[in-house]
Amino acid sequence: MISDVINLSEIKKVDPVFGQLSFDNHEQVVFCNDKDTGLKAIIGIHNTVLGPALGGTRMWQYNNEWEALNDALRLSRGMTFKAAITGLNLGGGKAVIIGDAKTQKTPELMKRFGEFVHSLSGKYITAEDVGMETADMDLVREVTPYVTGISESKGGAGNPSPITAYGVFMGMKAAAKYKFGTDILEDKKVFVQGIGHVGESLVEHLVNEGAHVVIADINEERLQDVSKKYGASIYRGDDIYSESMDIYAPCALGATVNDDTVYKIKAQVIAGAANNQLATEERHGLILQERGIVYAPDFLINAGGIINVYAELEGYDKQEIIRKTENIYNTTLEILSNAETNEITANHAALNIAKNRIETRKKENSK
Ligand code: NAD
């Protein structure tokens, strides 16, 4: 008997794609493989009612393919609602490349990935995410026009991260206003978890405002650099959530508000750049609300980056980008009071508005 015979009854227990918990009526999921460059990628296209699905590409060393698929599904769904609530005519998509960006990312691999993006004829437009640089998008641009976040010298809007950080700062200020009655962050103790492209820029805004900033990262070199540059304190413990702080800013990866952390969190406000901060949206959002912790929905306040790359498609200027990003302050305040009035979580309130916009457009499109 052959040992690797597939046991069908096992396989049927969880359907591989449509049966995943994170599958939410995604329109298309594309698996990309190229033996020569070692490329293994998954492109998730969640919804294209409002426009082409735009979302960054993440390169990450996932433990297994399920994790990668789950990330592509969750992240692409988040992009749909981010674009919708920000008032952009874009759908939601996201790509993940399985591998270590430091050692496995080559120009050939990026271009091959670009060819896969191109094969979708514009239904998906890529950009940068974790593990990607503007230079990588420039490589993708060599083989397809369906890419944003390319260098300013090549006609793009450049690295979206500083604008993302500015939007997060605006959302954080609004959440602080809601919780503390003032949006001035001077002397507030803010923990920034993840000081990469966005996190570092956020640290700069916070330090300029006089906040007491504490930084955490798994990259020791970055900790040293950012601490030296801005005078931020370094956190070296292994339980950041139990630390006493005013504001927690998750700027690394998602799902840090989960069953293990949600009851420990001492912060009174959560506002950060990471996508999908709530491991389970409704459940963890509700627990935060019951504990009196104000949560600024991630897909609402980290939209600066998508506003920046959208400018590349629509051709609007830096001033308009800044104006739209500053508006995140007003939208966050509106969502927080909407949630209170309707006795729902802030995440739920933001999702309702985003979903209504998509439904309205869907009806208009079918007329
Ligand atoms: P990045 O890769 O530049 O930075 C991520 C940082 O997090 C790195 O310094 C990394 O070492 C650190 N990190 C990873 N795991 C960690 C852990 N367990 N604890 C502490 N630090 C850890 O990524 P980025 O572009 O700054 O994006 C950060 C987050 O914001 C991501 O979730 C991304 O999806 C989201 N986001 C980014 C943008 C953008 O414009 N770049 C836009 C919207 C959302």
PDB file of C-alpha atoms in Angstrom, residues 74-236:
ATOM      1  CA  ARG A  74      -8.355  38.655   5.730  1.00  0.00           C
ATOM      2  CA  LEU A  75      -6.204  41.437   4.321  1.00  0.00           C
ATOM      3  CA  SER A  76      -8.055  41.670   0.993  1.00  0.00           C
ATOM      4  CA  ARG A  77     -11.404  41.843   2.791  1.00  0.00           C
ATOM      5  CA  GLY A  78     -10.055  44.650   4.969  1.00  0.00           C
ATOM      6  CA  MET A  79      -9.030  46.602   1.864  1.00  0.00           C
ATOM      7  CA  THR A  80     -12.592  46.505   0.529  1.00  0.00           C
ATOM      8  CA  PHE A  81     -13.917  48.239   3.627  1.00  0.00           C
ATOM      9  CA  LYS A  82     -10.950  50.602   3.899  1.00  0.00           C
ATOM     10  CA  ALA A  83     -11.538  51.945   0.396  1.00  0.00           C
ATOM     11  CA  ALA A  84     -15.299  52.075   0.933  1.00  0.00           C
ATOM     12  CA  ILE A  85     -15.201  54.043   4.186  1.00  0.00           C
ATOM     13  CA  THR A  86     -12.579  56.415   2.802  1.00  0.00           C
ATOM     14  CA  GLY A  87     -14.860  57.235  -0.125  1.00  0.00           C
ATOM     15  CA  LEU A  88     -12.493  55.876  -2.786  1.00  0.00           C
ATOM     16  CA  ASN A  89     -13.702  54.140  -5.929  1.00  0.00           C
ATOM     17  CA  LEU A  90     -11.648  51.042  -5.319  1.00  0.00           C
ATOM     18  CA  GLY A  91     -12.334  47.454  -4.424  1.00  0.00           C
ATOM     19  CA  GLY A  92     -10.362  45.301  -2.022  1.00  0.00           C
ATOM     20  CA  GLY A  93      -7.449  43.032  -2.843  1.00  0.00           C
ATOM     21  CA  LYS A  94      -4.160  41.970  -1.360  1.00  0.00           C
ATOM     22  CA  ALA A  95      -1.312  39.665  -2.273  1.00  0.00           C
ATOM     23  CA  VAL A  96       1.049  37.622  -0.160  1.00  0.00           C
ATOM     24  CA  ILE A  97       4.365  36.198  -1.281  1.00  0.00           C
ATOM     25  CA  ILE A  98       5.519  33.273   0.804  1.00  0.00           C
ATOM     26  CA  GLY A  99       9.171  33.683   1.803  1.00  0.00           C
ATOM     27  CA  ASP A 100      11.757  35.707   3.642  1.00  0.00           C
ATOM     28  CA  ALA A 101      11.952  39.208   2.152  1.00  0.00           C
ATOM     29  CA  LYS A 102      15.514  39.613   3.403  1.00  0.00           C
ATOM     30  CA  THR A 103      16.932  36.510   1.719  1.00  0.00           C
ATOM     31  CA  GLN A 104      14.492  35.312  -0.946  1.00  0.00           C
ATOM     32  CA  LYS A 105      13.354  38.502  -2.651  1.00  0.00           C
ATOM     33  CA  THR A 106      15.082  38.918  -6.009  1.00  0.00           C
ATOM     34  CA  PRO A 107      14.395  41.241  -8.961  1.00  0.00           C
ATOM     35  CA  GLU A 108      13.431  38.173 -11.039  1.00  0.00           C
ATOM     36  CA  LEU A 109      10.932  37.032  -8.429  1.00  0.00           C
ATOM     37  CA  MET A 110       9.362  40.505  -8.209  1.00  0.00           C
ATOM     38  CA  LYS A 111       9.055  40.761 -11.996  1.00  0.00           C
ATOM     39  CA  ARG A 112       7.538  37.294 -12.244  1.00  0.00           C
ATOM     40  CA  PHE A 113       5.051  38.320  -9.582  1.00  0.00           C
ATOM     41  CA  GLY A 114       4.320  41.437 -11.660  1.00  0.00           C
ATOM     42  CA  GLU A 115       3.516  39.205 -14.652  1.00  0.00           C
ATOM     43  CA  PHE A 116       0.920  37.371 -12.580  1.00  0.00           C
ATOM     44  CA  VAL A 117      -0.590  40.722 -11.561  1.00  0.00           C
ATOM     45  CA  HIS A 118      -0.621  41.724 -15.228  1.00  0.00           C
ATOM     46  CA  SER A 119      -2.444  38.543 -16.199  1.00  0.00           C
ATOM     47  CA  LEU A 120      -5.444  39.818 -14.193  1.00  0.00           C
ATOM     48  CA  SER A 121      -5.791  42.738 -16.637  1.00  0.00           C
ATOM     49  CA  GLY A 122      -6.229  45.425 -14.003  1.00  0.00           C
ATOM     50  CA  LYS A 123      -8.782  43.690 -11.826  1.00  0.00           C
ATOM     51  CA  TYR A 124      -6.095  43.734  -9.115  1.00  0.00           C
ATOM     52  CA  ILE A 125      -3.662  46.620  -8.638  1.00  0.00           C
ATOM     53  CA  THR A 126      -0.756  46.059  -6.307  1.00  0.00           C
ATOM     54  CA  ALA A 127       1.298  48.292  -3.989  1.00  0.00           C
ATOM     55  CA  GLU A 128       3.729  47.799  -1.118  1.00  0.00           C
ATOM     56  CA  ASP A 129       3.093  46.205   2.232  1.00  0.00           C
ATOM     57  CA  VAL A 130       5.258  44.501   4.845  1.00  0.00           C
ATOM     58  CA  GLY A 131       8.506  43.232   3.331  1.00  0.00           C
ATOM     59  CA  MET A 132       8.246  45.494   0.263  1.00  0.00           C
ATOM     60  CA  GLU A 133      10.056  48.664  -0.750  1.00  0.00           C
ATOM     61  CA  THR A 134       9.310  51.332  -3.346  1.00  0.00           C
ATOM     62  CA  ALA A 135      12.156  49.841  -5.436  1.00  0.00           C
ATOM     63  CA  ASP A 136      10.252  46.521  -5.569  1.00  0.00           C
ATOM     64  CA  MET A 137       7.209  48.296  -6.987  1.00  0.00           C
ATOM     65  CA  ASP A 138       9.466  49.907  -9.582  1.00  0.00           C
ATOM     66  CA  LEU A 139      10.502  46.400 -10.671  1.00  0.00           C
ATOM     67  CA  VAL A 140       6.870  45.303 -10.907  1.00  0.00           C
ATOM     68  CA  ARG A 141       6.181  48.431 -12.981  1.00  0.00           C
ATOM     69  CA  GLU A 142       8.615  47.148 -15.602  1.00  0.00           C
ATOM     70  CA  VAL A 143       6.186  44.374 -16.496  1.00  0.00           C
ATOM     71  CA  THR A 144       2.759  45.807 -15.669  1.00  0.00           C
ATOM     72  CA  PRO A 145       1.007  49.175 -15.302  1.00  0.00           C
ATOM     73  CA  TYR A 146      -1.195  47.690 -12.564  1.00  0.00           C
ATOM     74  CA  VAL A 147       1.006  48.823  -9.692  1.00  0.00           C
ATOM     75  CA  THR A 148       1.075  51.885  -7.437  1.00  0.00           C
ATOM     76  CA  GLY A 149       3.519  53.167  -4.845  1.00  0.00           C
ATOM     77  CA  ILE A 150       6.294  53.496  -7.417  1.00  0.00           C
ATOM     78  CA  SER A 151       9.089  56.074  -7.055  1.00  0.00           C
ATOM     79  CA  GLU A 152       8.286  59.748  -7.485  1.00  0.00           C
ATOM     80  CA  SER A 153      11.070  59.936 -10.077  1.00  0.00           C
ATOM     81  CA  LYS A 154       9.129  57.365 -12.121  1.00  0.00           C
ATOM     82  CA  GLY A 155       5.861  59.300 -11.853  1.00  0.00           C
ATOM     83  CA  GLY A 156       4.525  57.609  -8.747  1.00  0.00           C
ATOM     84  CA  ALA A 157       3.476  58.964  -5.372  1.00  0.00           C
ATOM     85  CA  GLY A 158       6.392  57.285  -3.617  1.00  0.00           C
ATOM     86  CA  ASN A 159       6.416  55.425  -0.342  1.00  0.00           C
ATOM     87  CA  PRO A 160       2.903  55.595   1.174  1.00  0.00           C
ATOM     88  CA  SER A 161       4.075  54.902   4.742  1.00  0.00           C
ATOM     89  CA  PRO A 162       4.599  58.504   5.962  1.00  0.00           C
ATOM     90  CA  ILE A 163       1.043  59.374   4.865  1.00  0.00           C
ATOM     91  CA  THR A 164      -0.283  56.208   6.508  1.00  0.00           C
ATOM     92  CA  ALA A 165       1.472  57.264   9.724  1.00  0.00           C
ATOM     93  CA  TYR A 166      -0.011  60.756   9.493  1.00  0.00           C
ATOM     94  CA  GLY A 167      -3.511  59.287   9.119  1.00  0.00           C
ATOM     95  CA  VAL A 168      -2.942  56.990  12.101  1.00  0.00           C
ATOM     96  CA  PHE A 169      -1.779  60.024  14.094  1.00  0.00           C
ATOM     97  CA  MET A 170      -5.001  61.848  13.114  1.00  0.00           C
ATOM     98  CA  GLY A 171      -7.138  58.845  14.081  1.00  0.00           C
ATOM     99  CA  MET A 172      -5.248  58.502  17.365  1.00  0.00           C
ATOM    100  CA  LYS A 173      -5.834  62.154  18.188  1.00  0.00           C
ATOM    101  CA  ALA A 174      -9.554  61.775  17.479  1.00  0.00           C
ATOM    102  CA  ALA A 175      -9.768  58.677  19.684  1.00  0.00           C
ATOM    103  CA  ALA A 176      -7.871  60.555  22.432  1.00  0.00           C
ATOM    104  CA  LYS A 177     -10.301  63.461  22.143  1.00  0.00           C
ATOM    105  CA  TYR A 178     -13.138  61.014  22.552  1.00  0.00           C
ATOM    106  CA  LYS A 179     -11.626  59.232  25.547  1.00  0.00           C
ATOM    107  CA  PHE A 180      -9.675  61.951  27.370  1.00  0.00           C
ATOM    108  CA  GLY A 181     -11.568  65.059  26.212  1.00  0.00           C
ATOM    109  CA  THR A 182      -8.466  66.458  24.521  1.00  0.00           C
ATOM    110  CA  ASP A 183      -6.586  65.522  21.382  1.00  0.00           C
ATOM    111  CA  ILE A 184      -3.312  66.897  22.681  1.00  0.00           C
ATOM    112  CA  LEU A 185      -1.014  63.955  23.186  1.00  0.00           C
ATOM    113  CA  GLU A 186       1.627  65.804  25.190  1.00  0.00           C
ATOM    114  CA  ASP A 187       2.688  63.684  28.176  1.00  0.00           C
ATOM    115  CA  LYS A 188       0.531  60.751  27.095  1.00  0.00           C
ATOM    116  CA  LYS A 189       2.357  57.438  27.350  1.00  0.00           C
ATOM    117  CA  VAL A 190       2.152  55.794  23.930  1.00  0.00           C
ATOM    118  CA  PHE A 191       3.522  52.325  23.119  1.00  0.00           C
ATOM    119  CA  VAL A 192       4.341  51.843  19.448  1.00  0.00           C
ATOM    120  CA  GLN A 193       4.674  48.136  18.650  1.00  0.00           C
ATOM    121  CA  GLY A 194       6.577  47.744  15.373  1.00  0.00           C
ATOM    122  CA  ILE A 195       8.757  50.620  14.245  1.00  0.00           C
ATOM    123  CA  GLY A 196       9.065  49.831  10.557  1.00  0.00           C
ATOM    124  CA  HIS A 197       8.100  52.203   7.744  1.00  0.00           C
ATOM    125  CA  VAL A 198       4.885  53.384   9.383  1.00  0.00           C
ATOM    126  CA  GLY A 199       5.832  52.954  13.036  1.00  0.00           C
ATOM    127  CA  GLU A 200       8.927  55.118  12.797  1.00  0.00           C
ATOM    128  CA  SER A 201       7.044  57.939  11.124  1.00  0.00           C
ATOM    129  CA  LEU A 202       4.343  57.728  13.787  1.00  0.00           C
ATOM    130  CA  VAL A 203       7.008  57.933  16.503  1.00  0.00           C
ATOM    131  CA  GLU A 204       8.227  61.165  14.920  1.00  0.00           C
ATOM    132  CA  HIS A 205       4.754  62.777  15.053  1.00  0.00           C
ATOM    133  CA  LEU A 206       4.258  61.658  18.634  1.00  0.00           C
ATOM    134  CA  VAL A 207       7.656  62.873  19.830  1.00  0.00           C
ATOM    135  CA  ASN A 208       7.082  66.237  18.118  1.00  0.00           C
ATOM    136  CA  GLU A 209       3.865  66.567  20.071  1.00  0.00           C
ATOM    137  CA  GLY A 210       5.608  65.836  23.369  1.00  0.00           C
ATOM    138  CA  ALA A 211       4.198  62.368  23.996  1.00  0.00           C
ATOM    139  CA  HIS A 212       6.188  59.913  26.095  1.00  0.00           C
ATOM    140  CA  VAL A 213       6.897  57.261  23.456  1.00  0.00           C
ATOM    141  CA  VAL A 214       7.927  53.678  24.174  1.00  0.00           C
ATOM    142  CA  ILE A 215       8.936  51.469  21.243  1.00  0.00           C
ATOM    143  CA  ALA A 216       8.943  47.705  20.786  1.00  0.00           C
ATOM    144  CA  ASP A 217      10.242  45.661  17.850  1.00  0.00           C
ATOM    145  CA  ILE A 218      11.813  42.290  17.165  1.00  0.00           C
ATOM    146  CA  ASN A 219      14.570  44.029  15.210  1.00  0.00           C
ATOM    147  CA  GLU A 220      17.256  45.179  17.659  1.00  0.00           C
ATOM    148  CA  GLU A 221      19.004  47.380  15.125  1.00  0.00           C
ATOM    149  CA  ARG A 222      15.850  49.343  14.421  1.00  0.00           C
ATOM    150  CA  LEU A 223      15.175  49.744  18.134  1.00  0.00           C
ATOM    151  CA  GLN A 224      18.602  51.289  18.601  1.00  0.00           C
ATOM    152  CA  ASP A 225      18.294  53.561  15.539  1.00  0.00           C
ATOM    153  CA  VAL A 226      14.793  54.841  16.255  1.00  0.00           C
ATOM    154  CA  SER A 227      15.463  55.310  19.953  1.00  0.00           C
ATOM    155  CA  LYS A 228      18.587  57.329  19.216  1.00  0.00           C
ATOM    156  CA  LYS A 229      16.940  59.412  16.497  1.00  0.00           C
ATOM    157  CA  TYR A 230      13.818  60.423  18.456  1.00  0.00           C
ATOM    158  CA  GLY A 231      14.732  59.820  22.082  1.00  0.00           C
ATOM    159  CA  ALA A 232      12.047  57.144  22.498  1.00  0.00           C
ATOM    160  CA  SER A 233      12.358  54.587  25.332  1.00  0.00           C
ATOM    161  CA  ILE A 234      12.803  50.936  24.397  1.00  0.00           C
ATOM    162  CA  TYR A 235      10.503  48.222  25.768  1.00  0.00           C
ATOM    163  CA  ARG A 236      12.280  44.916  26.323  1.00  0.00           C
TER     164      ARG A 236
END
